[in-house]
């Protein structure tokens, strides 16, 4: 891994147009489990798989179970940014990194100090009424019992993209633009099998596609540099 890190360091030293695209693996080192991973817990305690519970129709039909899951599994008040989040914020501060594009909804990049964060799947740190659109503070949905409701009677929901829902077109377009114009694209902590991850990579035109992931991904053959390791451990070694 040492030689790969040296190469990555050299590329980073020479660039002021780095874009990072990250997935669930960025947050696991902060203690936030990836609900898609096999050993990742969520199995067994619920009668439905996570992908079902976190869907648009399920929230409509069973808001009580949705909120039980939300409070038990998605709200992680103790999670703190790890070495990957911190390094990315540092790289942005140094004028080297242009944007972080993330599939995570935990807000840890912002907590680490990153300013330009494009959240493809929204964030659990915002909430709104599904009926009238009124905004609510996040605590309104994170704590307490039962289903949080608006004065209008509508269910208040987290501002995340659920299964069966489309991505925000503006955020998607902005992400594509950053990737399209990037000198270095670092992809970390994602297996690149979940929509829209793999599709986004096709917009990259550069010659420095870096994949940092614990396991192999379907994109390894297309990468210019592959580092197999935990993202925090890898980026933690980079000097800004
Ligand atoms: Zn309302």
CSV table of C-alpha atoms and ligand atoms in Angstrom, one decimal:
chain,number,residue,atom,x,y,z
A,1,UNK,CA,0.0,0.0,0.0
A,2,UNK,CA,3.0,2.3,0.7
A,3,UNK,CA,3.8,2.9,-3.0
A,4,UNK,CA,0.2,3.6,-3.8
A,5,UNK,CA,0.0,6.2,-1.0
A,6,UNK,CA,3.1,7.9,-2.4
A,7,UNK,CA,1.6,8.1,-5.8
A,8,UNK,CA,-1.6,9.5,-4.3
A,9,UNK,CA,0.4,12.1,-2.3
A,10,UNK,CA,2.2,13.2,-5.4
A,11,UNK,CA,-0.9,13.6,-7.4
A,12,UNK,CA,-2.6,15.6,-4.6
A,13,UNK,CA,0.5,17.8,-4.2
A,14,UNK,CA,0.3,18.7,-7.9
A,15,UNK,CA,-3.5,19.4,-8.1
A,16,UNK,CA,-5.9,22.1,-7.1
A,17,UNK,CA,-8.9,20.4,-8.6
A,18,UNK,CA,-9.6,17.3,-6.6
A,19,UNK,CA,-13.2,16.0,-6.2
A,20,UNK,CA,-14.1,13.4,-3.7
A,21,UNK,CA,-17.0,11.0,-4.1
A,22,UNK,CA,-17.8,8.8,-1.1
A,23,UNK,CA,-20.2,6.2,0.2
A,24,UNK,CA,-21.1,4.4,3.4
A,25,UNK,CA,-17.6,3.2,4.0
A,26,UNK,CA,-16.6,6.8,4.9
A,27,UNK,CA,-18.9,6.7,7.9
A,28,UNK,CA,-18.4,3.2,9.2
A,29,UNK,CA,-15.1,4.3,10.7
A,30,UNK,CA,-17.1,6.8,12.6
A,31,UNK,CA,-19.3,4.1,14.1
A,32,UNK,CA,-22.2,4.5,11.6
A,33,UNK,CA,-23.0,1.0,10.3
A,34,UNK,CA,-23.7,0.4,6.6
A,35,UNK,CA,-27.2,-1.0,6.6
A,36,UNK,CA,-26.6,-2.8,3.3
A,37,UNK,CA,-23.6,-4.8,4.5
A,38,UNK,CA,-24.3,-8.4,5.4
A,39,UNK,CA,-22.7,-8.3,8.8
A,40,UNK,CA,-23.9,-4.8,9.4
A,41,UNK,CA,-26.5,-5.5,12.1
A,42,UNK,CA,-29.9,-4.5,11.0
A,43,UNK,CA,-31.1,-8.0,10.2
A,44,UNK,CA,-33.4,-9.7,12.5
A,45,UNK,CA,-34.9,-7.0,14.7
A,46,UNK,CA,-37.4,-5.8,12.1
A,47,UNK,CA,-39.9,-7.8,10.1
A,48,UNK,CA,-38.9,-5.9,6.9
A,49,UNK,CA,-35.5,-5.3,5.3
A,50,UNK,CA,-34.0,-1.8,5.6
A,51,UNK,CA,-34.5,-1.1,1.9
A,52,UNK,CA,-38.3,-1.6,2.5
A,53,UNK,CA,-38.5,0.4,5.6
A,54,UNK,CA,-36.6,3.3,4.1
A,55,UNK,CA,-39.0,3.5,1.1
A,56,UNK,CA,-41.5,6.2,0.2
A,57,UNK,CA,-44.5,3.8,0.2
A,58,UNK,CA,-43.5,2.3,3.6
A,59,UNK,CA,-43.3,5.7,5.2
A,60,UNK,CA,-46.8,6.3,4.0
A,61,UNK,CA,-48.2,3.0,5.2
A,62,UNK,CA,-46.2,2.4,8.4
A,63,UNK,CA,-44.8,5.7,9.6
A,64,UNK,CA,-44.6,4.2,13.2
A,65,UNK,CA,-42.2,1.5,12.1
A,66,UNK,CA,-40.3,3.9,9.9
A,67,UNK,CA,-39.7,6.2,12.9
A,68,UNK,CA,-38.8,3.3,15.2
A,69,UNK,CA,-36.1,2.4,12.7
A,70,UNK,CA,-35.1,6.0,12.1
A,71,UNK,CA,-34.5,6.6,15.8
A,72,UNK,CA,-32.9,3.3,16.5
A,73,UNK,CA,-30.6,3.0,13.5
A,74,UNK,CA,-30.2,6.3,11.6
A,75,UNK,CA,-29.8,8.8,14.4
A,76,UNK,CA,-26.3,8.6,15.7
A,77,UNK,CA,-25.8,11.6,18.0
A,78,UNK,CA,-22.4,10.3,19.2
A,79,UNK,CA,-20.8,9.9,15.7
A,80,UNK,CA,-17.9,12.1,15.0
A,81,UNK,CA,-15.9,12.8,11.9
A,82,UNK,CA,-13.0,10.4,11.3
A,83,UNK,CA,-9.6,10.9,9.7
A,84,UNK,CA,-11.1,10.8,6.2
A,85,UNK,CA,-13.6,13.6,6.9
A,86,UNK,CA,-11.0,15.7,8.5
A,87,UNK,CA,-8.4,15.3,5.8
A,88,UNK,CA,-11.0,16.2,3.1
A,89,UNK,CA,-11.9,19.3,5.0
A,90,UNK,CA,-8.3,20.2,5.3
A,91,UNK,CA,-7.7,19.7,1.5
A,92,UNK,CA,-10.6,22.0,0.8
A,93,UNK,CA,-9.3,24.6,3.2
A,94,UNK,CA,-5.9,24.4,1.4
A,95,UNK,CA,-7.6,25.2,-1.9
A,96,UNK,CA,-7.0,21.7,-3.4
A,97,UNK,CA,-10.3,20.0,-3.1
A,98,UNK,CA,-13.3,21.5,-4.9
A,99,UNK,CA,-16.2,19.4,-3.6
A,100,UNK,CA,-17.3,16.4,-1.6
A,101,UNK,CA,-20.1,14.4,-3.2
A,102,UNK,CA,-21.6,11.9,-0.7
A,103,UNK,CA,-24.2,9.2,-0.6
A,104,UNK,CA,-24.3,9.5,3.2
A,105,UNK,CA,-27.0,11.3,5.1
A,106,UNK,CA,-25.2,11.8,8.4
A,107,UNK,CA,-23.7,15.3,7.9
A,108,UNK,CA,-20.2,14.2,9.1
A,109,UNK,CA,-18.4,16.1,6.3
A,110,UNK,CA,-19.9,19.4,7.4
A,111,UNK,CA,-19.2,18.5,11.0
A,112,UNK,CA,-15.5,18.1,10.0
A,113,UNK,CA,-15.6,21.6,8.4
A,114,UNK,CA,-16.2,20.8,4.7
A,115,UNK,CA,-18.1,23.7,3.0
A,116,UNK,CA,-18.9,22.3,-0.4
A,117,UNK,CA,-20.8,19.1,0.3
A,118,UNK,CA,-23.2,17.7,-2.2
A,119,UNK,CA,-25.5,15.2,-0.5
A,120,UNK,CA,-27.0,13.0,-3.1
A,121,UNK,CA,-29.3,11.3,-0.7
A,122,UNK,CA,-30.2,14.3,1.5
A,123,UNK,CA,-29.5,14.6,5.2
A,124,UNK,CA,-31.2,13.5,8.4
A,125,UNK,CA,-30.3,16.9,9.8
A,126,UNK,CA,-33.3,18.6,8.1
A,127,UNK,CA,-36.9,17.7,8.3
A,128,UNK,CA,-40.1,18.9,6.6
A,129,UNK,CA,-43.8,18.2,6.5
A,130,UNK,CA,-44.6,15.7,3.7
A,131,UNK,CA,-48.0,17.4,3.2
A,132,UNK,CA,-47.4,21.2,3.3
A,133,UNK,CA,-43.6,21.4,3.1
A,134,UNK,CA,-43.1,23.3,6.3
A,135,UNK,CA,-39.5,22.9,7.7
A,136,UNK,CA,-38.9,21.6,11.2
A,137,UNK,CA,-35.7,21.4,13.4
A,138,UNK,CA,-34.1,18.0,13.3
A,139,UNK,CA,-34.7,17.3,16.9
A,140,UNK,CA,-38.4,17.3,16.2
A,141,UNK,CA,-38.0,13.9,14.4
A,142,UNK,CA,-35.0,12.4,16.1
A,143,UNK,CA,-36.3,12.2,19.7
A,144,UNK,CA,-39.6,11.4,21.4
A,145,UNK,CA,-42.2,8.8,20.7
A,146,UNK,CA,-44.5,8.0,17.8
A,147,UNK,CA,-44.9,9.8,14.5
A,148,UNK,CA,-44.0,13.5,14.4
A,149,UNK,CA,-46.7,15.5,12.8
A,150,UNK,CA,-47.2,19.0,11.5
A,151,UNK,CA,-50.0,21.3,12.6
A,152,UNK,CA,-51.6,20.5,9.2
A,153,UNK,CA,-51.8,16.9,10.2
A,154,UNK,CA,-49.1,15.8,7.7
A,155,UNK,CA,-46.2,13.5,8.7
A,156,UNK,CA,-43.0,15.3,9.3
A,157,UNK,CA,-40.2,13.4,7.6
A,158,UNK,CA,-36.4,13.6,7.3
A,159,UNK,CA,-35.1,15.4,4.2
A,160,UNK,CA,-33.5,12.2,2.8
A,161,UNK,CA,-34.1,10.5,-0.5
A,162,UNK,CA,-36.0,7.3,0.2
A,163,UNK,CA,-36.1,4.3,-2.0
A,164,UNK,CA,-38.7,4.9,-4.8
A,165,UNK,CA,-37.9,8.6,-4.7
A,166,UNK,CA,-35.8,10.5,-7.3
A,167,UNK,CA,-32.6,12.3,-6.6
A,168,UNK,CA,-32.6,16.1,-6.5
A,169,UNK,CA,-31.8,17.1,-10.1
A,170,UNK,CA,-29.8,20.2,-9.2
A,171,UNK,CA,-27.5,18.4,-6.8
A,172,UNK,CA,-27.1,15.6,-9.3
A,173,UNK,CA,-26.2,18.1,-12.1
A,174,UNK,CA,-23.8,20.0,-9.9
A,175,UNK,CA,-22.1,16.7,-8.9
A,176,UNK,CA,-21.8,15.7,-12.6
A,177,UNK,CA,-20.2,19.1,-13.4
A,178,UNK,CA,-17.7,18.8,-10.6
A,179,UNK,CA,-16.8,15.3,-11.6
A,180,UNK,CA,-16.7,16.2,-15.3
A,181,UNK,CA,-14.2,19.0,-14.7
A,182,UNK,CA,-12.1,17.3,-12.0
A,183,UNK,CA,-8.4,16.7,-12.4
A,184,UNK,CA,-8.3,14.0,-9.7
A,185,UNK,CA,-11.4,12.0,-8.8
A,186,UNK,CA,-11.0,10.1,-5.5
A,187,UNK,CA,-13.8,7.6,-4.9
A,188,UNK,CA,-13.9,6.1,-1.4
A,189,UNK,CA,-15.9,3.8,0.8
A,190,UNK,CA,-18.3,2.7,-1.8
A,191,UNK,CA,-18.7,-0.6,-3.5
A,192,UNK,CA,-20.0,1.3,-6.6
A,193,UNK,CA,-22.9,-1.1,-7.1
A,194,UNK,CA,-25.6,1.2,-5.7
A,195,UNK,CA,-27.4,3.7,-7.9
A,196,UNK,CA,-26.3,6.3,-8.8
A,197,UNK,CA,-22.6,5.7,-7.9
A,198,UNK,CA,-21.4,3.8,-10.9
A,199,UNK,CA,-23.2,6.1,-13.3
A,200,UNK,CA,-21.5,9.2,-11.9
A,201,UNK,CA,-18.0,7.9,-12.6
A,202,UNK,CA,-18.7,7.8,-16.3
A,203,UNK,CA,-18.7,11.6,-16.3
A,204,UNK,CA,-15.1,11.7,-15.3
A,205,UNK,CA,-12.7,12.6,-18.1
A,206,UNK,CA,-9.4,12.8,-16.3
A,207,UNK,CA,-6.6,10.3,-16.0
A,208,UNK,CA,-6.4,10.1,-12.2
A,209,UNK,CA,-9.3,8.1,-11.0
A,210,UNK,CA,-8.4,6.9,-7.5
A,211,UNK,CA,-10.4,4.1,-5.9
A,212,UNK,CA,-10.0,3.6,-2.1
A,213,UNK,CA,-12.1,0.8,-0.8
A,214,UNK,CA,-11.7,-2.2,1.5
A,215,UNK,CA,-12.8,-4.7,-1.1
A,216,UNK,CA,-12.6,-4.8,-4.9
A,217,UNK,CA,-15.2,-3.0,-6.9
A,218,UNK,CA,-16.5,-3.5,-10.4
A,219,UNK,CA,-14.6,-0.4,-11.4
A,220,UNK,CA,-11.2,-1.5,-10.3
A,221,UNK,CA,-10.1,-2.2,-13.9
A,222,UNK,CA,-10.9,1.3,-14.9
A,223,UNK,CA,-9.1,3.0,-12.1
A,224,UNK,CA,-5.7,4.6,-12.5
A,225,UNK,CA,-4.8,4.0,-8.8
A,226,UNK,CA,-6.4,1.4,-6.5
A,227,UNK,CA,-5.8,1.4,-2.8
A,228,UNK,CA,-7.5,-1.4,-0.8
A,229,UNK,CA,-7.9,-0.2,2.7
A,230,UNK,CA,-10.1,1.7,5.1
A,231,UNK,CA,-10.6,5.2,3.8
A,232,UNK,CA,-9.8,7.0,7.1
A,233,UNK,CA,-6.6,5.0,7.5
A,234,UNK,CA,-5.6,5.8,3.9
A,235,UNK,CA,-6.4,9.5,3.7
A,236,UNK,CA,-5.1,9.9,7.3
A,237,UNK,CA,-1.6,9.4,5.9
A,238,UNK,CA,-1.8,12.2,3.3
A,239,UNK,CA,-0.1,15.4,4.1
A,240,UNK,CA,-1.6,18.7,3.1
B,1,LIG,ZN1,-47.8,20.5,7.3
